[in-house]
Amino acid sequence: MKGYESLRKLEGDWLPKLESFAVMVMIENYSHHASDPRETEGLKKEQPYAISMVKNYLNGKLFLFPSKAEK
């Protein structure tokens, strides 16, 4: 994020917006790959990470940069 900010300032509530985007991309990615049986095993292995992200997202807890919550 520091590299991005060196080119363009991030405004206000950028982190929740970025996390919403990350969850949306993850859901879209699962939707795209779920129909391919060759992807099933990999998708299953990713579930603990995906579930953790979604739980934090739904509970309003930061998950991409949790240290930002302290600031």
Tab-separated table of N, CA, C and O in Angstrom:
chain	number	residue	atom	x	y	z
A	1	MET	N	0.821	-1.180	0.000
A	1	MET	CA	0.000	0.000	0.000
A	1	MET	C	0.871	1.253	0.000
A	1	MET	O	0.484	2.252	-0.579
A	2	LYS	N	2.030	1.151	0.620
A	2	LYS	CA	2.929	2.315	0.630
A	2	LYS	C	3.353	2.676	-0.787
A	2	LYS	O	3.439	3.848	-1.130
A	3	GLY	N	3.607	1.657	-1.611
A	3	GLY	CA	3.978	1.911	-2.996
A	3	GLY	C	2.855	2.607	-3.753
A	3	GLY	O	3.091	3.546	-4.503
A	4	TYR	N	1.622	2.153	-3.548
A	4	TYR	CA	0.472	2.783	-4.193
A	4	TYR	C	0.342	4.227	-3.725
A	4	TYR	O	0.137	5.137	-4.522
A	5	GLU	N	0.473	4.417	-2.400
A	5	GLU	CA	0.322	5.768	-1.853
A	5	GLU	C	1.427	6.710	-2.312
A	5	GLU	O	1.241	7.926	-2.274
A	6	SER	N	2.549	6.170	-2.746
A	6	SER	CA	3.597	7.052	-3.262
A	6	SER	C	3.166	7.692	-4.581
A	6	SER	O	3.710	8.716	-4.979
A	7	LEU	N	2.179	7.096	-5.238
A	7	LEU	CA	1.667	7.641	-6.495
A	7	LEU	C	0.324	8.339	-6.340
A	7	LEU	O	0.026	9.292	-7.048
A	8	ARG	N	-0.478	7.821	-5.414
A	8	ARG	CA	-1.828	8.367	-5.254
A	8	ARG	C	-2.274	8.200	-3.803
A	8	ARG	O	-2.195	7.113	-3.253
A	9	LYS	N	-2.754	9.280	-3.217
A	9	LYS	CA	-3.166	9.250	-1.822
A	9	LYS	C	-4.449	8.436	-1.664
A	9	LYS	O	-5.369	8.541	-2.454
A	10	LEU	N	-4.462	7.618	-0.624
A	10	LEU	CA	-5.662	6.853	-0.295
A	10	LEU	C	-6.562	7.718	0.581
A	10	LEU	O	-6.096	8.344	1.528
A	11	GLU	N	-7.822	7.730	0.273
A	11	GLU	CA	-8.775	8.572	1.000
A	11	GLU	C	-9.545	7.782	2.045
A	11	GLU	O	-9.894	6.621	1.826
A	12	GLY	N	-9.813	8.402	3.156
A	12	GLY	CA	-10.728	7.944	4.201
A	12	GLY	C	-10.800	6.456	4.465
A	12	GLY	O	-9.871	5.859	4.976
A	13	ASP	N	-11.911	5.860	4.110
A	13	ASP	CA	-12.191	4.464	4.467
A	13	ASP	C	-11.779	3.490	3.361
A	13	ASP	O	-12.516	2.606	2.985
A	14	TRP	N	-10.561	3.611	2.887
A	14	TRP	CA	-10.080	2.766	1.796
A	14	TRP	C	-9.958	1.306	2.190
A	14	TRP	O	-10.186	0.424	1.371
A	15	LEU	N	-9.612	1.028	3.448
A	15	LEU	CA	-9.377	-0.358	3.840
A	15	LEU	C	-10.657	-1.197	3.814
A	15	LEU	O	-10.659	-2.286	3.234
A	16	PRO	N	-11.772	-0.742	4.382
A	16	PRO	CA	-13.001	-1.545	4.257
A	16	PRO	C	-13.421	-1.750	2.800
A	16	PRO	O	-13.910	-2.821	2.436
A	17	LYS	N	-13.196	-0.751	1.974
A	17	LYS	CA	-13.530	-0.895	0.548
A	17	LYS	C	-12.633	-1.939	-0.114
A	17	LYS	O	-13.095	-2.752	-0.913
A	18	LEU	N	-11.359	-1.936	0.226
A	18	LEU	CA	-10.426	-2.915	-0.327
A	18	LEU	C	-10.796	-4.319	0.149
A	18	LEU	O	-10.757	-5.275	-0.630
A	19	GLU	N	-11.197	-4.444	1.406
A	19	GLU	CA	-11.590	-5.754	1.912
A	19	GLU	C	-12.878	-6.245	1.253
A	19	GLU	O	-13.012	-7.425	0.946
A	20	SER	N	-13.819	-5.358	1.016
A	20	SER	CA	-15.041	-5.741	0.284
A	20	SER	C	-14.686	-6.242	-1.106
A	20	SER	O	-15.221	-7.254	-1.571
A	21	PHE	N	-13.773	-5.549	-1.751
A	21	PHE	CA	-13.321	-5.960	-3.081
A	21	PHE	C	-12.648	-7.331	-3.020
A	21	PHE	O	-12.893	-8.190	-3.866
A	22	ALA	N	-11.813	-7.567	-2.005
A	22	ALA	CA	-11.115	-8.851	-1.865
A	22	ALA	C	-12.108	-9.997	-1.693
A	22	ALA	O	-11.949	-11.064	-2.294
A	23	VAL	N	-13.140	-9.794	-0.891
A	23	VAL	CA	-14.163	-10.833	-0.691
A	23	VAL	C	-14.921	-11.070	-1.992
A	23	VAL	O	-15.174	-12.215	-2.378
A	24	MET	N	-15.260	-10.005	-2.687
A	24	MET	CA	-15.975	-10.136	-3.958
A	24	MET	C	-15.146	-10.928	-4.970
A	24	MET	O	-15.658	-11.835	-5.629
A	25	VAL	N	-13.867	-10.621	-5.062
A	25	VAL	CA	-12.986	-11.327	-5.999
A	25	VAL	C	-12.870	-12.795	-5.612
A	25	VAL	O	-12.881	-13.680	-6.477
A	26	MET	N	-12.773	-13.079	-4.315
A	26	MET	CA	-12.673	-14.462	-3.863
A	26	MET	C	-13.935	-15.241	-4.257
A	26	MET	O	-13.845	-16.353	-4.786
A	27	ILE	N	-15.105	-14.661	-4.041
A	27	ILE	CA	-16.365	-15.325	-4.407
A	27	ILE	C	-16.436	-15.535	-5.910
A	27	ILE	O	-16.812	-16.615	-6.386
A	28	GLU	N	-16.049	-14.524	-6.663
A	28	GLU	CA	-16.059	-14.644	-8.119
A	28	GLU	C	-15.097	-15.745	-8.572
A	28	GLU	O	-15.409	-16.542	-9.454
A	29	ASN	N	-13.927	-15.800	-7.949
A	29	ASN	CA	-12.928	-16.813	-8.292
A	29	ASN	C	-13.464	-18.217	-7.996
A	29	ASN	O	-13.310	-19.135	-8.812
A	30	TYR	N	-14.086	-18.396	-6.836
A	30	TYR	CA	-14.671	-19.697	-6.511
A	30	TYR	C	-15.767	-20.064	-7.509
A	30	TYR	O	-15.855	-21.210	-7.946
A	31	SER	N	-16.580	-19.114	-7.875
A	31	SER	CA	-17.658	-19.375	-8.838
A	31	SER	C	-17.100	-19.816	-10.181
A	31	SER	O	-17.654	-20.700	-10.831
A	32	HIS	N	-16.015	-19.203	-10.567
A	32	HIS	CA	-15.400	-19.530	-11.852
A	32	HIS	C	-14.778	-20.936	-11.836
A	32	HIS	O	-14.929	-21.698	-12.785
A	33	HIS	N	-14.081	-21.278	-10.768
A	33	HIS	CA	-13.330	-22.532	-10.711
A	33	HIS	C	-14.139	-23.726	-10.196
A	33	HIS	O	-13.739	-24.873	-10.411
A	34	ALA	N	-15.251	-23.488	-9.535
A	34	ALA	CA	-16.010	-24.575	-8.909
A	34	ALA	C	-16.545	-25.591	-9.910
A	34	ALA	O	-16.717	-26.767	-9.569
A	35	SER	N	-16.790	-25.190	-11.125
A	35	SER	CA	-17.363	-26.106	-12.105
A	35	SER	C	-16.323	-27.069	-12.699
A	35	SER	O	-16.684	-28.029	-13.374
A	36	ASP	N	-15.057	-26.835	-12.435
A	36	ASP	CA	-13.987	-27.673	-12.982
A	36	ASP	C	-13.552	-28.689	-11.928
A	36	ASP	O	-12.957	-28.324	-10.915
A	37	PRO	N	-13.840	-29.965	-12.138
A	37	PRO	CA	-13.481	-30.981	-11.145
A	37	PRO	C	-11.987	-31.034	-10.819
A	37	PRO	O	-11.611	-31.450	-9.730
A	38	ARG	N	-11.149	-30.576	-11.731
A	38	ARG	CA	-9.704	-30.558	-11.463
A	38	ARG	C	-9.338	-29.536	-10.386
A	38	ARG	O	-8.265	-29.617	-9.798
A	39	GLU	N	-10.226	-28.605	-10.138
A	39	GLU	CA	-9.975	-27.538	-9.160
A	39	GLU	C	-10.490	-27.883	-7.766
A	39	GLU	O	-10.161	-27.197	-6.797
A	40	THR	N	-11.300	-28.916	-7.646
A	40	THR	CA	-11.994	-29.225	-6.395
A	40	THR	C	-11.049	-29.375	-5.209
A	40	THR	O	-11.271	-28.785	-4.150
A	41	GLU	N	-10.002	-30.136	-5.370
A	41	GLU	CA	-9.084	-30.382	-4.246
A	41	GLU	C	-8.434	-29.084	-3.763
A	41	GLU	O	-8.342	-28.827	-2.570
A	42	GLY	N	-7.995	-28.269	-4.691
A	42	GLY	CA	-7.383	-26.989	-4.327
A	42	GLY	C	-8.361	-26.068	-3.622
A	42	GLY	O	-8.005	-25.396	-2.645
A	43	LEU	N	-9.591	-26.032	-4.111
A	43	LEU	CA	-10.611	-25.194	-3.475
A	43	LEU	C	-10.903	-25.666	-2.050
A	43	LEU	O	-11.080	-24.855	-1.145
A	44	LYS	N	-10.919	-26.975	-1.864
A	44	LYS	CA	-11.143	-27.520	-0.522
A	44	LYS	C	-10.016	-27.115	0.425
A	44	LYS	O	-10.264	-26.770	1.572
A	45	LYS	N	-8.784	-27.152	-0.052
A	45	LYS	CA	-7.634	-26.791	0.783
A	45	LYS	C	-7.653	-25.314	1.178
A	45	LYS	O	-7.127	-24.943	2.219
A	46	GLU	N	-8.251	-24.480	0.345
A	46	GLU	CA	-8.306	-23.041	0.615
A	46	GLU	C	-9.412	-22.655	1.593
A	46	GLU	O	-9.431	-21.533	2.089
A	47	GLN	N	-10.321	-23.562	1.876
A	47	GLN	CA	-11.489	-23.226	2.684
A	47	GLN	C	-11.181	-22.626	4.056
A	47	GLN	O	-11.837	-21.661	4.446
A	48	PRO	N	-10.210	-23.142	4.813
A	48	PRO	CA	-9.946	-22.509	6.114
A	48	PRO	C	-9.607	-21.023	5.993
A	48	PRO	O	-10.044	-20.210	6.813
A	49	TYR	N	-8.855	-20.650	4.967
A	49	TYR	CA	-8.490	-19.250	4.754
A	49	TYR	C	-9.695	-18.437	4.300
A	49	TYR	O	-9.926	-17.331	4.777
A	50	ALA	N	-10.468	-18.999	3.395
A	50	ALA	CA	-11.649	-18.299	2.889
A	50	ALA	C	-12.674	-18.093	3.995
A	50	ALA	O	-13.235	-16.999	4.133
A	51	ILE	N	-12.906	-19.110	4.780
A	51	ILE	CA	-13.883	-19.012	5.871
A	51	ILE	C	-13.441	-17.963	6.883
A	51	ILE	O	-14.252	-17.155	7.354
A	52	SER	N	-12.161	-17.947	7.206
A	52	SER	CA	-11.641	-16.952	8.142
A	52	SER	C	-11.844	-15.538	7.609
A	52	SER	O	-12.282	-14.640	8.340
A	53	MET	N	-11.544	-15.327	6.328
A	53	MET	CA	-11.737	-14.006	5.725
A	53	MET	C	-13.193	-13.582	5.776
A	53	MET	O	-13.507	-12.457	6.176
A	54	VAL	N	-14.082	-14.466	5.384
A	54	VAL	CA	-15.505	-14.128	5.338
A	54	VAL	C	-16.054	-13.877	6.742
A	54	VAL	O	-16.813	-12.926	6.953
A	55	LYS	N	-15.657	-14.693	7.713
A	55	LYS	CA	-16.120	-14.471	9.087
A	55	LYS	C	-15.675	-13.099	9.601
A	55	LYS	O	-16.470	-12.360	10.174
A	56	ASN	N	-14.413	-12.790	9.405
A	56	ASN	CA	-13.927	-11.472	9.829
A	56	ASN	C	-14.658	-10.358	9.099
A	56	ASN	O	-15.053	-9.359	9.713
A	57	TYR	N	-14.841	-10.515	7.816
A	57	TYR	CA	-15.544	-9.505	7.019
A	57	TYR	C	-16.963	-9.286	7.543
A	57	TYR	O	-17.377	-8.156	7.764
A	58	LEU	N	-17.682	-10.371	7.773
A	58	LEU	CA	-19.069	-10.253	8.243
A	58	LEU	C	-19.167	-9.689	9.658
A	58	LEU	O	-20.169	-9.067	10.010
A	59	ASN	N	-18.119	-9.893	10.452
A	59	ASN	CA	-18.103	-9.374	11.817
A	59	ASN	C	-17.447	-7.992	11.916
A	59	ASN	O	-17.246	-7.478	13.013
A	60	GLY	N	-17.104	-7.414	10.790
A	60	GLY	CA	-16.515	-6.077	10.777
A	60	GLY	C	-15.089	-6.016	11.291
A	60	GLY	O	-14.619	-4.961	11.697
A	61	LYS	N	-14.382	-7.152	11.266
A	61	LYS	CA	-12.984	-7.198	11.713
A	61	LYS	C	-12.064	-7.126	10.504
A	61	LYS	O	-12.276	-7.823	9.516
A	62	LEU	N	-11.037	-6.307	10.607
A	62	LEU	CA	-10.085	-6.184	9.510
A	62	LEU	C	-9.317	-7.487	9.334
A	62	LEU	O	-8.974	-8.150	10.310
A	63	PHE	N	-9.067	-7.875	8.094
A	63	PHE	CA	-8.336	-9.112	7.845
A	63	PHE	C	-7.164	-8.941	6.894
A	63	PHE	O	-6.247	-9.740	6.899
A	64	LEU	N	-7.141	-7.901	6.088
A	64	LEU	CA	-6.016	-7.717	5.178
A	64	LEU	C	-4.813	-7.095	5.890
A	64	LEU	O	-3.693	-7.550	5.735
A	65	PHE	N	-5.074	-6.060	6.657
A	65	PHE	CA	-4.031	-5.359	7.406
A	65	PHE	C	-4.541	-5.139	8.827
A	65	PHE	O	-4.872	-4.023	9.206
A	66	PRO	N	-4.600	-6.200	9.650
A	66	PRO	CA	-5.194	-6.059	10.985
A	66	PRO	C	-4.510	-5.011	11.854
A	66	PRO	O	-5.147	-4.433	12.719
A	67	SER	N	-3.247	-4.723	11.637
A	67	SER	CA	-2.558	-3.729	12.471
A	67	SER	C	-3.127	-2.323	12.259
A	67	SER	O	-2.959	-1.464	13.109
A	68	LYS	N	-3.800	-2.089	11.149
A	68	LYS	CA	-4.427	-0.786	10.892
A	68	LYS	C	-5.543	-0.506	11.885
A	68	LYS	O	-5.881	0.636	12.131
A	69	ALA	N	-6.122	-1.538	12.483
A	69	ALA	CA	-7.205	-1.359	13.446
A	69	ALA	C	-6.706	-0.686	14.707
A	69	ALA	O	-7.454	-0.014	15.403
A	70	GLU	N	-5.419	-0.841	14.999
A	70	GLU	CA	-4.841	-0.255	16.203
A	70	GLU	C	-4.605	1.235	16.052
A	70	GLU	O	-4.416	1.932	17.023
A	71	LYS	N	-4.575	1.743	14.840
A	71	LYS	CA	-4.247	3.151	14.582
A	71	LYS	C	-5.477	4.022	14.574
A	71	LYS	O	-6.553	3.653	14.416
